[in-house]
Each structure stands twice: as C-alpha cells, then as structure tokens.
Amino acid sequence: MTQGSAVGLAERLGQRINDSGPLRFSAFMDAALYDDEAGFYASGGRAGRGGDFLTSVEVGPLFGAVVARAIDRWWDELGRPAPFTIVDAGAGPGTLARAVLAASSECARAGALDYVAVERSDAQRAGHPTGITSSATMPAAPITGVVIANELADNLPFDIAVWDGGWRLATVGWQSGRFVELLAPMPDDLAPLAACLPVKAAHGARAPLAVGAASWLRDALNRVARGRVVLIDYAATTATLAARPWRDWLRTYRGHERGAHPLLDPGTQDITADVPLDQCAAVLRPPDTSSTQAAFLNRHGINELVAEGKRIWAERAHIGDLIAMQARSRLRESDALTDPAGLGAFTVAEWLVR
Ligand SMILES: C[S@@+](CC[C@H](N)C(=O)[O-])C[C@H]1O[C@@H](n2cnc3c(N)ncnc32)[C@H](O)[C@@H]1O
C-alpha cells in the first residue's frame, strides 16, 4: 500500500461525491475495501499472522481438518455424488483450501471433491494452491455440494441506520477535503432490512443494514442445486447491535491493531461489522440450523482430532519432527477455535437446499 494510492482513492471518491452527491456507506466501504487499484484487499490487506487480522482458518490447519470431516458427512448425506463441489467463498489466500486438501477427506480420496476457491481480490487469488479451481466469481452452474463462507459476510458492504427521532440513513459527503457523515431519509429499497430495526432507540444509536450479506446469500442459495450454504461469522441481532456502542460492532483493523474512524484513509484499513443475521432471515429465510462455532466443531469431531494429536505427540515427541509439532499444536488450536469468549462464540448458520 502506498500512501499515494490511498490519497488517490480518497480524491477519486471525493470527486464522485462532488459529481453525484453523497454516497451510501455501503458504496464507500465497497471502494475502501475492493477498489481495483487501491482498495484494502486489492493492495495487500489479508488475514493471517503476518496480515491484518487472524481468522479460524489462519489459527492453524485444525479448522480445515474439521471442515474436511464435515465435508465427508455432507457428502455422505447426499448419497456420495461426484463431483461434490465445495465453494470456499471469500477464500482469501487459500489457507482453508490447503488445510482441507492436506486432511485428505474420503470424498477427496474417492476423486469426488471439486474444490473451488472464490476470491474477489486478484492479489489474494495469486496465493491459491494448485489442485483446486481458483476464481474471482461464483460458479455459473448450480452445484451439488456446499458453499462455505468463513468471515466473508462481515466484510460485505453494509449501510448504517442512525436513530435521530426516527431511523435515518448515514451517507458520506465530502467537505474541504474530508469525508463527513450526512443523515438522509431511509430509502425505500432498504425498507425490508430496516424492518428489523427496533421501533425506538437511544438518540444517536446505530445499526448496520446488511445489504451485501443479504444479496450474497440470495445469490449463494441460487447457486446450490442440492446441498447447503454454511456461513461462519460473528453475528448478532439487529436490536442487540442497535443497543451497543457503534464502534464496538463496526470495527476497523490495520496490522492486527484496531484502526481509525471508518471514514478516514479509505483503502488503508479493513472495515468490518457483526452480521445481523436476522436481516438475512427476514428477507430470505431463516437458517435450517444455527449453532456456535464451538458446537459445530464438536459435532464434526474436533475432540477426536485433538485426541489423535495427543497420541501422535506422545509417540513422536522424542523425534520432534514437523508431524510431532503439528500434532501438539492441535491442542492450542482447539482452545482458540472453541474459546467461548472468542472464535468459539461465532455463529455457524446453515441453509439446506434439497
Ligand atoms: C476476512 S477475509 C476472510 C478470508 C478467509 N475466508 C479466512 O477465513 O481467513 C474476507 C475475504 O473475502 C473476500 N471477498 C469479499 N467480497 C467477496 C466476494 N463478493 N466474492 C469473493 N470474495 C470476496 C475479500 O477479498 C477477503 O479476502
């Protein structure tokens, strides 16, 4: 990221506002994260220890090993079709793909697994491993299989409702070379999402309107002929979010640190929000199952993988090779992935398509 490109993006957005009027926050966020030249994800922002934030996928290979077991169960439940397509949506640099392939699921050994990593950012797609399909867009033909999205929905553009005697829309203006917030009437097209807002709130209360997540989910459901869509993310209800301080649910990140105000320096920091899944349920349909990440991982055998890790460590500790180290690391990874005050509290929502 060069300072020049970030300044360029701010000026381009400012020009756009001068030409066509204030932007919705969702449009500002879309440019700040995904502008082809200077968006945060286009210019090097990424998950991982060396990146800007740590996801379950980046904790280590255990998360992918559990997902590989889930894939086998889902494959089995559908009668072991071939191909069985896994669409890893918002795949980042392909870390989940690597872990799933390394876990060597039965579905993969049978030659049925067709793994498609869908990632919008060219820079991140460049890191995808061989042996999978890497794509900027979702598969065109409906799949038999599973669309799985880990920490994608929180990064999809959202709008912001503000209580000012009634719910109004926060838009982004450009004044004296700075972005400023301007309140506007709530537009009709946001009414279905805004219907989830509480009837009253404290003056200045805010809540996200999940335009990007709802439209992504609608599209994902349409692309599954038989199977499921699995969304894993930090989620909450709209009413809960409206009652919380807004900087608590609307977060910015840069190099593992909390970032600046979301209207500052577009392109230089990640912008993310807790996902109001009740809005997706209201405009589409409620998930068929919803559980915590800890419960999901338990259901798909994380404890067995940890027990196996302990056994391998006991056998190979004296050798101290990579296999021994990876086995020992499962215990630490499991603690992080199931932490009830952290990743373990994430929501795993599943929509079945039969
Ligand atoms: C928070 S990262 C999560 C990466 C990975 N799933 C993980 O758990 O580490 C979100 C990723 O989704 C990508 N993304 C955002 N919108 C997308 C879209 N519509 N289609 C595909 N990828 C998208 C971003 O570029 C980014 O790499």
Short mmCIF file of C-alpha atoms and ligand atoms in Angstrom, two decimals:
data_model
loop_
_atom_site.label_atom_id
_atom_site.label_comp_id
_atom_site.label_asym_id
_atom_site.label_seq_id
_atom_site.Cartn_x
_atom_site.Cartn_y
_atom_site.Cartn_z
CA MET A 1 0.00 0.00 0.00
CA THR A 2 1.48 3.30 -0.96
CA GLN A 3 0.26 6.45 0.66
CA GLY A 4 -0.15 7.81 -2.87
CA SER A 5 -2.72 5.20 -3.87
CA ALA A 6 -4.75 5.78 -0.68
CA VAL A 7 -4.75 9.53 -1.28
CA GLY A 8 -5.74 8.83 -4.87
CA LEU A 9 -8.69 6.74 -3.74
CA ALA A 10 -9.91 9.41 -1.29
CA GLU A 11 -9.70 12.04 -4.02
CA ARG A 12 -11.49 9.85 -6.54
CA LEU A 13 -14.26 9.18 -4.03
CA GLY A 14 -14.42 12.89 -3.21
CA GLN A 15 -14.77 13.67 -6.92
CA ARG A 16 -17.52 11.07 -7.24
CA ILE A 17 -19.40 12.71 -4.35
CA ASN A 18 -18.91 16.19 -5.92
CA ASP A 19 -20.30 14.85 -9.22
CA SER A 20 -23.22 12.73 -7.99
CA GLY A 21 -23.93 13.58 -4.36
CA PRO A 22 -23.30 11.76 -1.07
CA LEU A 23 -22.52 8.04 -1.17
CA ARG A 24 -24.22 5.38 0.84
CA PHE A 25 -21.80 3.93 3.39
CA SER A 26 -22.03 0.57 1.53
CA ALA A 27 -20.65 2.23 -1.63
CA PHE A 28 -17.89 3.95 0.34
CA MET A 29 -16.98 0.64 2.04
CA ASP A 30 -17.03 -1.25 -1.26
CA ALA A 31 -14.46 1.17 -2.69
CA ALA A 32 -12.40 1.32 0.53
CA LEU A 33 -12.02 -2.48 0.60
CA TYR A 34 -12.27 -3.59 -3.01
CA ASP A 35 -11.31 -0.71 -5.35
CA ASP A 36 -9.25 -2.44 -8.08
CA GLU A 37 -6.22 -0.19 -7.60
CA ALA A 38 -6.25 0.99 -4.01
CA GLY A 39 -8.85 -1.00 -2.07
CA PHE A 40 -7.61 -2.57 1.18
CA TYR A 41 -7.90 -6.12 -0.21
CA ALA A 42 -6.59 -5.19 -3.65
CA SER A 43 -3.41 -3.77 -2.20
CA GLY A 44 -2.23 -6.36 0.28
CA GLY A 45 -4.74 -6.45 3.18
CA ARG A 46 -5.22 -10.04 4.31
CA ALA A 47 -5.91 -12.47 7.13
CA GLY A 48 -3.06 -14.34 8.82
CA ARG A 49 -0.29 -13.98 11.37
CA GLY A 50 1.66 -11.68 9.05
CA GLY A 51 -1.54 -9.95 7.95
CA ASP A 52 -4.09 -7.63 9.48
CA PHE A 53 -6.35 -9.98 11.49
CA LEU A 54 -6.49 -13.67 12.49
CA THR A 55 -9.36 -15.90 11.35
CA SER A 56 -10.10 -19.50 12.40
CA VAL A 57 -8.58 -20.64 9.14
CA GLU A 58 -5.33 -18.85 9.96
CA VAL A 59 -5.08 -20.22 13.54
CA GLY A 60 -3.64 -23.41 12.03
CA PRO A 61 -4.66 -26.48 9.99
CA LEU A 62 -7.05 -27.92 12.61
CA PHE A 63 -10.05 -25.84 11.47
CA GLY A 64 -9.64 -27.14 7.90
CA ALA A 65 -9.21 -30.70 9.18
CA VAL A 66 -12.60 -30.45 10.95
CA VAL A 67 -14.16 -28.91 7.84
CA ALA A 68 -12.79 -31.89 5.85
CA ARG A 69 -14.69 -34.20 8.22
CA ALA A 70 -17.83 -32.11 7.81
CA ILE A 71 -17.39 -32.33 4.03
CA ASP A 72 -17.34 -36.15 4.28
CA ARG A 73 -20.53 -36.13 6.36
CA TRP A 74 -22.34 -33.74 4.00
CA TRP A 75 -21.14 -35.81 1.00
CA ASP A 76 -22.40 -38.99 2.63
CA GLU A 77 -25.78 -37.43 3.47
CA LEU A 78 -26.31 -36.55 -0.21
CA GLY A 79 -25.51 -40.13 -1.34
CA ARG A 80 -21.84 -39.55 -2.22
CA PRO A 81 -22.34 -37.64 -5.51
CA ALA A 82 -19.46 -36.96 -7.90
CA PRO A 83 -18.48 -34.29 -8.39
CA PHE A 84 -19.15 -32.90 -4.93
CA THR A 85 -18.33 -29.21 -5.15
CA ILE A 86 -17.10 -27.16 -2.21
CA VAL A 87 -17.20 -23.44 -2.91
CA ASP A 88 -14.93 -21.64 -0.43
CA ALA A 89 -16.38 -18.13 -0.78
CA GLY A 90 -14.12 -15.22 0.18
CA ALA A 91 -11.24 -17.70 0.24
CA GLY A 92 -8.51 -15.13 0.96
CA PRO A 93 -5.07 -16.57 0.11
CA GLY A 94 -6.39 -20.16 0.06
CA THR A 95 -5.42 -21.27 3.58
CA LEU A 96 -8.63 -23.25 4.16
CA ALA A 97 -8.19 -24.97 0.80
CA ARG A 98 -4.66 -26.04 1.76
CA ALA A 99 -5.81 -27.44 5.11
CA VAL A 100 -8.78 -29.30 3.60
CA LEU A 101 -6.59 -30.84 0.89
CA ALA A 102 -3.95 -31.82 3.46
CA ALA A 103 -6.60 -33.54 5.61
CA SER A 104 -7.29 -35.94 2.72
CA SER A 105 -11.01 -36.48 3.20
CA GLU A 106 -12.69 -39.66 1.99
CA CYS A 107 -14.52 -37.57 -0.59
CA ALA A 108 -11.16 -36.36 -1.97
CA ARG A 109 -9.65 -39.86 -1.93
CA ALA A 110 -12.67 -41.10 -3.90
CA GLY A 111 -11.90 -38.44 -6.53
CA ALA A 112 -15.27 -36.71 -5.96
CA LEU A 113 -14.06 -33.47 -4.36
CA ASP A 114 -14.18 -30.44 -6.62
CA TYR A 115 -12.80 -27.52 -4.54
CA VAL A 116 -13.50 -24.03 -5.87
CA ALA A 117 -11.89 -21.08 -4.06
CA VAL A 118 -13.76 -17.87 -4.91
CA GLU A 119 -11.86 -14.71 -4.07
CA ARG A 120 -12.59 -11.21 -5.34
CA SER A 121 -9.08 -9.82 -4.84
CA ASP A 122 -6.53 -10.59 -7.59
CA ALA A 123 -3.68 -10.17 -5.09
CA GLN A 124 -5.11 -12.85 -2.79
CA ARG A 125 -6.03 -15.26 -5.60
CA ALA A 126 -2.37 -15.24 -6.61
CA GLY A 127 -1.67 -17.28 -3.45
CA HIS A 128 -4.15 -20.07 -4.17
CA PRO A 129 -2.69 -23.59 -4.22
CA THR A 130 -2.67 -25.89 -7.23
CA GLY A 131 -5.16 -28.76 -7.35
CA ILE A 132 -8.20 -26.51 -6.88
CA THR A 133 -10.18 -24.16 -9.08
CA SER A 134 -9.42 -20.53 -8.25
CA SER A 135 -11.97 -18.00 -9.41
CA ALA A 136 -12.97 -14.36 -8.92
CA THR A 137 -16.65 -15.26 -9.19
CA MET A 138 -19.07 -17.94 -8.04
CA PRO A 139 -19.56 -20.98 -10.33
CA ALA A 140 -22.12 -20.19 -13.04
CA ALA A 141 -23.92 -23.56 -12.99
CA PRO A 142 -25.76 -24.65 -9.82
CA ILE A 143 -23.64 -27.09 -7.83
CA THR A 144 -24.27 -30.24 -5.88
CA GLY A 145 -22.30 -29.51 -2.75
CA VAL A 146 -21.65 -26.80 -0.22
CA VAL A 147 -20.92 -23.09 -0.31
CA ILE A 148 -18.92 -22.26 2.81
CA ALA A 149 -18.05 -18.69 3.77
CA ASN A 150 -15.76 -18.09 6.73
CA GLU A 151 -15.64 -14.44 7.75
CA LEU A 152 -16.90 -13.23 4.39
CA ALA A 153 -20.27 -11.77 5.39
CA ASP A 154 -18.77 -9.33 7.91
CA ASN A 155 -16.64 -7.88 5.10
CA LEU A 156 -19.51 -7.39 2.65
CA PRO A 157 -20.66 -3.78 2.32
CA PHE A 158 -23.36 -2.63 4.72
CA ASP A 159 -25.30 0.56 5.23
CA ILE A 160 -25.73 2.33 8.55
CA ALA A 161 -29.02 3.33 10.16
CA VAL A 162 -28.91 6.13 12.74
CA TRP A 163 -31.68 6.94 15.25
CA ASP A 164 -32.48 10.65 15.16
CA GLY A 165 -36.09 10.74 16.31
CA GLY A 166 -36.65 8.02 13.68
CA TRP A 167 -34.31 5.77 11.68
CA ARG A 168 -32.28 7.68 9.11
CA LEU A 169 -29.50 6.67 6.73
CA ALA A 170 -25.88 7.71 7.29
CA THR A 171 -24.41 8.84 3.99
CA VAL A 172 -20.90 10.05 3.17
CA GLY A 173 -20.28 13.60 2.00
CA TRP A 174 -17.02 15.36 1.04
CA GLN A 175 -16.31 18.78 2.52
CA SER A 176 -12.99 20.69 2.49
CA GLY A 177 -11.07 17.55 1.53
CA ARG A 178 -12.60 15.41 4.29
CA PHE A 179 -15.30 12.76 4.40
CA VAL A 180 -18.22 13.73 6.61
CA GLU A 181 -21.35 11.93 7.66
CA LEU A 182 -24.67 13.35 6.45
CA LEU A 183 -28.03 11.96 7.56
CA ALA A 184 -30.62 11.28 4.86
CA PRO A 185 -34.12 9.79 4.81
CA MET A 186 -34.24 5.97 4.88
CA PRO A 187 -34.67 4.96 1.22
CA ASP A 188 -37.48 2.58 0.21
CA ASP A 189 -35.15 -0.12 -1.12
CA LEU A 190 -33.68 -0.58 2.38
CA ALA A 191 -37.12 -0.93 4.00
CA PRO A 192 -37.06 -4.79 4.11
CA LEU A 193 -33.79 -4.74 6.10
CA ALA A 194 -34.76 -1.65 8.11
CA ALA A 195 -37.89 -3.54 9.22
CA CYS A 196 -35.61 -5.46 11.61
CA LEU A 197 -34.59 -2.25 13.42
CA PRO A 198 -36.16 -1.76 16.87
CA VAL A 199 -39.14 0.61 16.90
CA LYS A 200 -37.29 3.01 19.21
CA ALA A 201 -33.66 3.54 20.17
CA ALA A 202 -31.43 5.93 22.10
CA HIS A 203 -30.60 9.19 20.32
CA GLY A 204 -27.60 8.55 18.05
CA ALA A 205 -27.96 4.75 18.21
CA ARG A 206 -26.72 2.95 15.11
CA ALA A 207 -27.16 -0.40 13.44
CA PRO A 208 -25.83 -1.99 10.25
CA LEU A 209 -28.13 -2.79 7.33
CA ALA A 210 -26.60 -5.89 5.76
CA VAL A 211 -27.19 -5.14 2.07
CA GLY A 212 -24.09 -7.02 0.92
CA ALA A 213 -24.59 -10.11 3.09
CA ALA A 214 -28.28 -10.44 2.17
CA SER A 215 -27.63 -10.15 -1.54
CA TRP A 216 -24.62 -12.50 -1.36
CA LEU A 217 -26.71 -15.11 0.50
CA ARG A 218 -29.56 -14.84 -2.02
CA ASP A 219 -27.06 -15.46 -4.83
CA ALA A 220 -25.32 -18.32 -3.00
CA LEU A 221 -28.62 -20.12 -2.34
CA ASN A 222 -29.49 -19.82 -6.03
CA ARG A 223 -26.20 -21.45 -6.96
CA VAL A 224 -26.81 -24.63 -4.96
CA ALA A 225 -28.96 -27.27 -6.67
CA ARG A 226 -28.56 -29.75 -3.80
CA GLY A 227 -26.57 -29.26 -0.63
CA ARG A 228 -26.17 -26.31 1.72
CA VAL A 229 -24.80 -22.83 2.32
CA VAL A 230 -22.72 -22.53 5.50
CA LEU A 231 -21.97 -19.08 6.83
CA ILE A 232 -19.48 -18.72 9.71
CA ASP A 233 -19.10 -15.30 11.25
CA TYR A 234 -19.51 -13.00 14.21
CA ALA A 235 -23.23 -12.35 14.25
CA ALA A 236 -25.87 -10.70 16.40
CA THR A 237 -29.43 -9.48 16.08
CA THR A 238 -30.15 -6.00 14.75
CA ALA A 239 -31.76 -4.97 18.05
CA THR A 240 -28.70 -6.10 20.04
CA LEU A 241 -26.39 -4.18 17.75
CA ALA A 242 -28.54 -1.03 17.97
CA ALA A 243 -28.19 -1.17 21.77
CA ARG A 244 -24.37 -1.44 21.67
CA PRO A 245 -21.85 1.42 21.17
CA TRP A 246 -21.37 1.51 17.40
CA ARG A 247 -17.54 1.37 17.50
CA ASP A 248 -18.00 -1.94 19.26
CA TRP A 249 -19.70 -3.63 16.26
CA LEU A 250 -18.24 -1.52 13.43
CA ARG A 251 -14.52 -2.18 13.62
CA THR A 252 -11.51 -1.23 11.55
CA TYR A 253 -8.20 -3.13 11.54
CA ARG A 254 -4.72 -2.45 10.29
CA GLY A 255 -1.77 -4.77 11.00
CA HIS A 256 -3.53 -6.61 13.90
CA GLU A 257 -4.34 -3.28 15.61
CA ARG A 258 -7.71 -1.57 15.76
CA GLY A 259 -7.74 1.07 13.02
CA ALA A 260 -9.06 4.61 12.72
CA HIS A 261 -12.54 6.03 12.12
CA PRO A 262 -14.09 4.19 9.14
CA LEU A 263 -14.30 7.36 7.04
CA LEU A 264 -10.58 8.06 7.41
CA ASP A 265 -7.99 6.99 4.82
CA PRO A 266 -10.10 4.61 2.68
CA GLY A 267 -8.01 1.70 1.40
CA THR A 268 -5.57 1.63 4.31
CA GLN A 269 -7.64 -0.38 6.81
CA ASP A 270 -10.14 -3.23 6.96
CA ILE A 271 -13.77 -2.35 7.73
CA THR A 272 -15.98 -5.00 9.29
CA ALA A 273 -19.19 -5.36 11.33
CA ASP A 274 -21.02 -8.03 13.27
CA VAL A 275 -23.51 -9.60 10.89
CA PRO A 276 -27.21 -9.01 11.68
CA LEU A 277 -28.31 -12.45 10.52
CA ASP A 278 -31.94 -11.73 11.45
CA GLN A 279 -32.00 -9.37 8.44
CA CYS A 280 -30.89 -12.20 6.10
CA ALA A 281 -33.53 -14.43 7.66
CA ALA A 282 -36.20 -11.75 7.21
CA VAL A 283 -35.54 -11.07 3.53
CA LEU A 284 -34.70 -14.68 2.56
CA ARG A 285 -35.43 -17.44 5.07
CA PRO A 286 -34.10 -18.38 8.50
CA PRO A 287 -31.22 -20.84 8.54
CA ASP A 288 -32.16 -24.51 8.99
CA THR A 289 -29.57 -24.82 11.73
CA SER A 290 -27.65 -22.28 13.73
CA SER A 291 -25.06 -23.04 16.38
CA THR A 292 -21.89 -21.67 17.87
CA GLN A 293 -18.60 -22.45 16.15
CA ALA A 294 -17.59 -24.48 19.22
CA ALA A 295 -20.72 -26.66 18.88
CA PHE A 296 -20.18 -27.01 15.11
CA LEU A 297 -16.56 -28.12 15.61
CA ASN A 298 -17.58 -30.57 18.36
CA ARG A 299 -20.30 -32.00 16.11
CA HIS A 300 -17.72 -32.65 13.42
CA GLY A 301 -15.13 -34.30 15.62
CA ILE A 302 -12.61 -31.71 16.80
CA ASN A 303 -12.15 -33.67 20.04
CA GLU A 304 -11.19 -36.81 18.13
CA LEU A 305 -8.61 -34.86 16.14
CA VAL A 306 -7.18 -33.39 19.35
CA ALA A 307 -7.03 -36.86 20.95
CA GLU A 308 -5.25 -38.14 17.83
CA GLY A 309 -2.83 -35.20 18.10
CA LYS A 310 -2.03 -36.07 21.71
CA ARG A 311 -1.39 -39.70 20.75
CA ILE A 312 0.92 -38.75 17.88
CA TRP A 313 2.79 -36.27 20.11
CA ALA A 314 3.29 -38.96 22.78
CA GLU A 315 4.75 -41.29 20.14
CA ARG A 316 6.93 -38.74 18.33
CA ALA A 317 7.88 -36.10 20.90
CA HIS A 318 11.38 -37.59 21.10
CA ILE A 319 11.76 -37.18 17.32
CA GLY A 320 10.44 -33.60 17.43
CA ASP A 321 9.69 -33.52 13.70
CA LEU A 322 7.03 -31.48 11.88
CA ILE A 323 4.39 -34.21 12.34
CA ALA A 324 5.02 -34.18 16.11
CA MET A 325 4.87 -30.38 16.27
CA GLN A 326 1.65 -30.19 14.23
CA ALA A 327 0.08 -32.86 16.46
CA ARG A 328 1.00 -30.94 19.62
CA SER A 329 -0.28 -27.69 18.14
CA ARG A 330 -3.81 -29.17 17.78
CA LEU A 331 -4.42 -28.66 21.50
CA ARG A 332 -3.57 -24.95 21.33
CA GLU A 333 -5.54 -24.51 18.10
CA SER A 334 -8.58 -26.27 19.57
CA ASP A 335 -8.55 -23.97 22.61
CA ALA A 336 -8.53 -20.90 20.34
CA LEU A 337 -11.16 -22.22 17.93
CA THR A 338 -13.63 -23.18 20.66
CA ASP A 339 -12.94 -20.28 23.07
CA PRO A 340 -16.42 -19.19 24.28
CA ALA A 341 -15.14 -15.61 24.62
CA GLY A 342 -13.63 -15.61 21.12
CA LEU A 343 -13.82 -17.68 17.93
CA GLY A 344 -15.87 -20.40 19.62
CA ALA A 345 -18.76 -17.94 20.04
CA PHE A 346 -19.01 -17.25 16.30
CA THR A 347 -22.27 -18.29 14.64
CA VAL A 348 -22.42 -21.14 12.12
CA ALA A 349 -25.66 -20.76 10.17
CA GLU A 350 -26.64 -23.42 7.63
CA TRP A 351 -29.28 -23.19 4.92
CA LEU A 352 -30.18 -26.54 3.34
CA VAL A 353 -31.11 -26.86 -0.33
CA ARG A 354 -32.86 -30.12 -1.19
C1 LIG B 1 -11.98 -11.58 6.21
S1 LIG B 1 -11.38 -12.25 4.76
C2 LIG B 1 -11.62 -13.98 5.11
C3 LIG B 1 -10.68 -14.87 4.35
C4 LIG B 1 -10.81 -16.35 4.69
N1 LIG B 1 -12.12 -16.87 4.40
C5 LIG B 1 -10.46 -16.62 6.12
O1 LIG B 1 -11.32 -17.07 6.88
O2 LIG B 1 -9.29 -16.40 6.50
C6 LIG B 1 -12.67 -11.93 3.57
C7 LIG B 1 -12.26 -12.20 2.13
O3 LIG B 1 -13.42 -12.16 1.30
C8 LIG B 1 -13.06 -11.55 0.05
N2 LIG B 1 -14.29 -11.11 -0.60
C9 LIG B 1 -15.06 -10.04 -0.28
N3 LIG B 1 -16.14 -9.97 -1.07
C10 LIG B 1 -16.09 -11.04 -1.88
C11 LIG B 1 -16.95 -11.54 -2.89
N4 LIG B 1 -18.09 -10.94 -3.22
N5 LIG B 1 -16.59 -12.68 -3.53
C12 LIG B 1 -15.44 -13.30 -3.20
N6 LIG B 1 -14.57 -12.87 -2.25
C13 LIG B 1 -14.90 -11.76 -1.59
C14 LIG B 1 -12.09 -10.48 0.47
O4 LIG B 1 -11.29 -10.04 -0.60
C15 LIG B 1 -11.29 -11.19 1.57
O5 LIG B 1 -10.18 -11.85 1.05
#
